[in-house]
Amino acid sequence: MNFNKHYLAGLAMVSAVALCAFTGPKPKTDPVYDNLDKSVKPGDNFFLYANGGWIKRNPIPNAYSSWGIGNVVGEDIRERLRNINEAALKANAPKGSTTQKIGDFYFSGLDTIGIERAGLNPIKAQLDMIDRAQDVKGILAATAYVGAYGVRTMLGARVGQDDKNSVKMLVQMSQGGLGLPNRDYYFKTDARTTKIRTDYTTNHLPTMLKLSGWDEAKATKGAESIYKIEKFLADSNRKLEDMRDPYRNYNKMPLAKLNALTPAINWSEQFRLMEYKPVDTVIVGQPEYLRAVNKALTTFSVDDWKAYLRWKVLSAYAPYLNKAFDDESFRFSGKVLAGRKEQLPRIKRVTDTENQLMGELLGQLFVKEYFPQTSKVRYNQMVEAMRQSYREHIAKLDWMSAATKQKALTKLNAIHPKVGYPDKWKDYSTLDIDRVSYAGNVMRARHWAYLNNVNKLGKPVDHSEWGMTPQTYNASYSPTNNEITLPAAQFMIPGVKDADVDDAVVYGYAAASTIGHEITHGFDDEGRQYDAKGNLKSWWTKQDSAKFTQRAEMLVQQFNGYVVLDSLHINGKATLGENIADLGGIVLGIDAFKKTKQYKEGKKINGLTPMQRFFLGYALGWLGHTRDESLANQILTDVHSPGFLRVNGPFTDVPEFYTAFGIKKGDKMWLDPSQRVKIW
């Protein structure tokens, strides 16, 4: 399970932020002071006080739905990856080598003449198989075939750890089947959502089908079929907040019970077609969804399903086909859903796609040049500083019993940090990349990733494997592995040399908002239900669990009260885990920072005290602003609160924040002490 830290999209280059005490001269460029908007009172809107100056100077570019620190860093990383690609393009490397694969993928993505000439040929085999289907059996065979090449259909399956026995790898099945972002888009009646849904049904779907060769009448009828199936499936998709209950979303069953749940599907045959080894047990996340799929297979016609699967293939590959497909895909997903005004330049899009599909190939070359071993050591040291702060917090808790504290410490001590880059890289030797077809390369890379996952069935868990690349501006916590992943790129502060970054900013920006945040996920409302070995198993006393839930509910209500856009409120229950992790990371980071030389000396930099700079450093991690369309989408689909509330929300619960900036009753961010949430 991946808990994304940053809502800002984008890749990032790495910077070895100095973790030792800052002793250098006053910085010429101050990563926090230079962003201030002093016309805003810290106690009224701290996010804008901290970041408003930068926001005023940096409007959102037309090609983006948001613009902030992740995007700025992303531009830097793209440039460095472009240099790697350009070198590979000219290298004339031997077939099968890393350099050859990188260079040829890059060439194929930029070969717009070849892409136009190819038309629909790269996906012809998939479309032909769908067209040949005569009955439900044929539809299921086509579903298995296209799913193995990265097409998301109504049957979602993968191999993952058994939540209650984390050393076992089992087939996991979950809800899906939709073309709009989630179930709410099919049922909400507000003007914004209705407009999106109308465009989808009357414009986007029929346009894509017409581009694939269907005439007006057939495309119109096909669009109606697609939407009928999707809305039917959406009705049995669980809501965002309900997907965060690990017990309710864990339904382990033998194959015979799965067959009984969906009698229209012979799962032994289906798994064979999906290239799985013999399967005897599965974990079903949402049984009611599979019942709905079964009913849909016997309710809707074969022609309805053919239109549905055709759309799924077109949607999955449109960005890699000719300009007409690419443009229409962007018009809806980029403009209508996200509010972007234009596409990124093609060279950036190709680089991003390559990084998504072959990230560790690029990563191997990236870390050689940009992330020395010494940096890996530094970040491991900061992880231990934050772990020690958490130990001290647990020991001082007045609401947790000694028995639960001991188990919490056992879990905390067992958390495994993955820092910088993998010690063992993925083996891409079986991945074939050439210069013939961009979509073909994407298809083979997706199939390689599919087989890489499928082949984990029945094998020991590979704890050395990473779920993200070193050049990714993100971080994660895995409850079944009880580990945090901190990629090299995550720690960069754009435009500032490492040596010029003081500890106060580092402890806010890196220790609190990243390391402490991810560690706290092991103890949030969901992560706390897993033990030290990564098993879904109760280890809390009933009394301690009730006390935790009571405190967490205060945070739910706090965030429920925030209105973001029009009538859209934060979903406090859906975002609870991230909000707990944000608050936890801040309070742990504060106490870790208090042990540093800079804090103890108390010297000001640019008129700011060390503790003020800590809070500004944390706010720097959420520097940015977002278009309304993208913000609305985030509220409905994302378990992360918008960036400005990941600053203003938890800060109102932290006593040191009030002291550092002189926040008083009457200020907009003031919360009475009795209303402030304290969990960790």
mmCIF file of N, CA, C and O in Angstrom, residues 33 35-56 608 612 616 644 647-648 657 661-663 667-669:
data_model
loop_
_atom_site.group_PDB
_atom_site.id
_atom_site.type_symbol
_atom_site.label_atom_id
_atom_site.label_comp_id
_atom_site.label_asym_id
_atom_site.label_seq_id
_atom_site.Cartn_x
_atom_site.Cartn_y
_atom_site.Cartn_z
ATOM 1 N N TYR A 33 12.650 32.579 3.569
ATOM 2 C CA TYR A 33 12.450 34.027 3.687
ATOM 3 C C TYR A 33 12.042 34.630 2.350
ATOM 4 O O TYR A 33 11.158 35.501 2.277
ATOM 5 N N ASN A 35 10.250 33.497 0.080
ATOM 6 C CA ASN A 35 8.894 33.150 -0.363
ATOM 7 C C ASN A 35 7.797 33.878 0.400
ATOM 8 O O ASN A 35 6.615 33.752 0.067
ATOM 9 N N LEU A 36 8.162 34.626 1.454
ATOM 10 C CA LEU A 36 7.168 35.218 2.346
ATOM 11 C C LEU A 36 6.289 36.253 1.654
ATOM 12 O O LEU A 36 6.732 36.968 0.758
ATOM 13 N N ASP A 37 5.050 36.330 2.115
ATOM 14 C CA ASP A 37 4.154 37.427 1.778
ATOM 15 C C ASP A 37 3.840 38.132 3.093
ATOM 16 O O ASP A 37 2.948 37.722 3.846
ATOM 17 N N LYS A 38 4.581 39.195 3.377
ATOM 18 C CA LYS A 38 4.468 39.857 4.673
ATOM 19 C C LYS A 38 3.182 40.668 4.819
ATOM 20 O O LYS A 38 2.897 41.184 5.903
ATOM 21 N N SER A 39 2.402 40.765 3.736
ATOM 22 C CA SER A 39 1.106 41.440 3.852
ATOM 23 C C SER A 39 0.069 40.545 4.530
ATOM 24 O O SER A 39 -1.017 41.004 4.886
ATOM 25 N N VAL A 40 0.394 39.255 4.679
ATOM 26 C CA VAL A 40 -0.509 38.296 5.319
ATOM 27 C C VAL A 40 -0.028 38.042 6.740
ATOM 28 O O VAL A 40 1.160 37.784 6.966
ATOM 29 N N LYS A 41 -0.919 38.084 7.687
ATOM 30 C CA LYS A 41 -0.575 37.781 9.077
ATOM 31 C C LYS A 41 -0.410 36.271 9.245
ATOM 32 O O LYS A 41 -1.259 35.503 8.790
ATOM 33 N N PRO A 42 0.659 35.830 9.896
ATOM 34 C CA PRO A 42 0.846 34.388 10.101
ATOM 35 C C PRO A 42 -0.352 33.732 10.775
ATOM 36 O O PRO A 42 -0.687 32.578 10.468
ATOM 37 N N GLY A 43 -1.014 34.455 11.669
ATOM 38 C CA GLY A 43 -2.141 33.894 12.388
ATOM 39 C C GLY A 43 -3.442 33.887 11.617
ATOM 40 O O GLY A 43 -4.440 33.329 12.082
ATOM 41 N N ASP A 44 -3.452 34.507 10.441
ATOM 42 C CA ASP A 44 -4.659 34.511 9.612
ATOM 43 C C ASP A 44 -4.632 33.391 8.566
ATOM 44 O O ASP A 44 -5.613 32.686 8.364
ATOM 45 N N ASN A 45 -3.502 33.258 7.885
ATOM 46 C CA ASN A 45 -3.346 32.213 6.870
ATOM 47 C C ASN A 45 -1.858 31.946 6.737
ATOM 48 O O ASN A 45 -1.174 32.581 5.941
ATOM 49 N N PHE A 46 -1.371 30.997 7.526
ATOM 50 C CA PHE A 46 0.071 30.788 7.554
ATOM 51 C C PHE A 46 0.600 30.307 6.212
ATOM 52 O O PHE A 46 1.704 30.681 5.807
ATOM 53 N N PHE A 47 -0.163 29.477 5.520
ATOM 54 C CA PHE A 47 0.289 28.986 4.222
ATOM 55 C C PHE A 47 0.597 30.145 3.288
ATOM 56 O O PHE A 47 1.646 30.147 2.625
ATOM 57 N N LEU A 48 -0.303 31.119 3.205
ATOM 58 C CA LEU A 48 -0.068 32.260 2.314
ATOM 59 C C LEU A 48 1.029 33.169 2.848
ATOM 60 O O LEU A 48 1.777 33.756 2.062
ATOM 61 N N TYR A 49 1.141 33.308 4.160
ATOM 62 C CA TYR A 49 2.246 34.074 4.724
ATOM 63 C C TYR A 49 3.575 33.446 4.315
ATOM 64 O O TYR A 49 4.509 34.146 3.901
ATOM 65 N N ALA A 50 3.659 32.122 4.403
ATOM 66 C CA ALA A 50 4.910 31.422 4.116
ATOM 67 C C ALA A 50 5.222 31.364 2.625
ATOM 68 O O ALA A 50 6.380 31.482 2.219
ATOM 69 N N ASN A 51 4.203 31.191 1.795
ATOM 70 C CA ASN A 51 4.416 30.890 0.376
ATOM 71 C C ASN A 51 3.826 31.908 -0.589
ATOM 72 O O ASN A 51 4.041 31.817 -1.799
ATOM 73 N N GLY A 52 3.077 32.882 -0.060
ATOM 74 C CA GLY A 52 2.344 33.802 -0.928
ATOM 75 C C GLY A 52 3.207 34.640 -1.843
ATOM 76 O O GLY A 52 2.809 34.965 -2.965
ATOM 77 N N GLY A 53 4.399 35.014 -1.402
ATOM 78 C CA GLY A 53 5.288 35.792 -2.257
ATOM 79 C C GLY A 53 5.673 35.013 -3.498
ATOM 80 O O GLY A 53 5.651 35.543 -4.620
ATOM 81 N N TRP A 54 6.012 33.738 -3.302
ATOM 82 C CA TRP A 54 6.370 32.887 -4.435
ATOM 83 C C TRP A 54 5.168 32.685 -5.346
ATOM 84 O O TRP A 54 5.291 32.743 -6.578
ATOM 85 N N ILE A 55 4.001 32.449 -4.764
ATOM 86 C CA ILE A 55 2.795 32.199 -5.563
ATOM 87 C C ILE A 55 2.469 33.403 -6.438
ATOM 88 O O ILE A 55 2.113 33.259 -7.620
ATOM 89 N N LYS A 56 2.613 34.603 -5.904
ATOM 90 C CA LYS A 56 2.337 35.810 -6.681
ATOM 91 C C LYS A 56 3.290 35.934 -7.867
ATOM 92 O O LYS A 56 2.912 36.417 -8.933
ATOM 93 N N LEU A 608 14.414 35.677 11.398
ATOM 94 C CA LEU A 608 13.529 34.570 11.767
ATOM 95 C C LEU A 608 14.211 33.679 12.799
ATOM 96 O O LEU A 608 15.376 33.294 12.628
ATOM 97 N N GLN A 612 10.680 29.460 14.065
ATOM 98 C CA GLN A 612 9.920 30.023 12.959
ATOM 99 C C GLN A 612 10.375 29.417 11.632
ATOM 100 O O GLN A 612 9.560 29.099 10.762
ATOM 101 N N LEU A 616 8.322 27.321 8.718
ATOM 102 C CA LEU A 616 8.397 27.778 7.322
ATOM 103 C C LEU A 616 8.990 26.688 6.431
ATOM 104 O O LEU A 616 8.591 26.532 5.269
ATOM 105 N N PHE A 644 -2.525 23.566 1.014
ATOM 106 C CA PHE A 644 -2.629 24.670 1.964
ATOM 107 C C PHE A 644 -3.237 24.223 3.292
ATOM 108 O O PHE A 644 -2.914 24.759 4.347
ATOM 109 N N VAL A 647 -0.852 22.428 5.722
ATOM 110 C CA VAL A 647 -0.085 23.366 6.541
ATOM 111 C C VAL A 647 -0.984 23.970 7.613
ATOM 112 O O VAL A 647 -0.786 23.779 8.806
ATOM 113 N N ASN A 648 -2.002 24.694 7.185
ATOM 114 C CA ASN A 648 -2.853 25.423 8.127
ATOM 115 C C ASN A 648 -3.616 24.507 9.070
ATOM 116 O O ASN A 648 -3.833 24.848 10.236
ATOM 117 N N PHE A 657 3.588 26.289 17.515
ATOM 118 C CA PHE A 657 3.237 27.198 16.422
ATOM 119 C C PHE A 657 2.700 28.515 16.983
ATOM 120 O O PHE A 657 3.088 29.600 16.537
ATOM 121 N N PHE A 661 4.911 32.269 16.579
ATOM 122 C CA PHE A 661 4.418 33.406 15.788
ATOM 123 C C PHE A 661 3.450 34.308 16.553
ATOM 124 O O PHE A 661 2.801 35.165 15.957
ATOM 125 N N GLY A 662 3.374 34.115 17.846
ATOM 126 C CA GLY A 662 2.543 34.988 18.663
ATOM 127 C C GLY A 662 1.073 34.942 18.287
ATOM 128 O O GLY A 662 0.387 35.975 18.297
ATOM 129 N N ILE A 663 0.562 33.757 17.967
ATOM 130 C CA ILE A 663 -0.845 33.618 17.585
ATOM 131 C C ILE A 663 -1.718 33.796 18.823
ATOM 132 O O ILE A 663 -1.497 33.163 19.857
ATOM 133 N N ASP A 667 -7.220 35.692 16.286
ATOM 134 C CA ASP A 667 -6.595 35.408 14.998
ATOM 135 C C ASP A 667 -7.373 34.275 14.307
ATOM 136 O O ASP A 667 -7.913 33.379 14.967
ATOM 137 N N LYS A 668 -7.418 34.286 12.982
ATOM 138 C CA LYS A 668 -8.243 33.332 12.246
ATOM 139 C C LYS A 668 -7.813 31.884 12.464
ATOM 140 O O LYS A 668 -8.631 30.963 12.383
ATOM 141 N N MET A 669 -6.529 31.652 12.736
ATOM 142 C CA MET A 669 -6.050 30.290 12.910
ATOM 143 C C MET A 669 -6.077 29.831 14.368
ATOM 144 O O MET A 669 -5.643 28.718 14.665
#
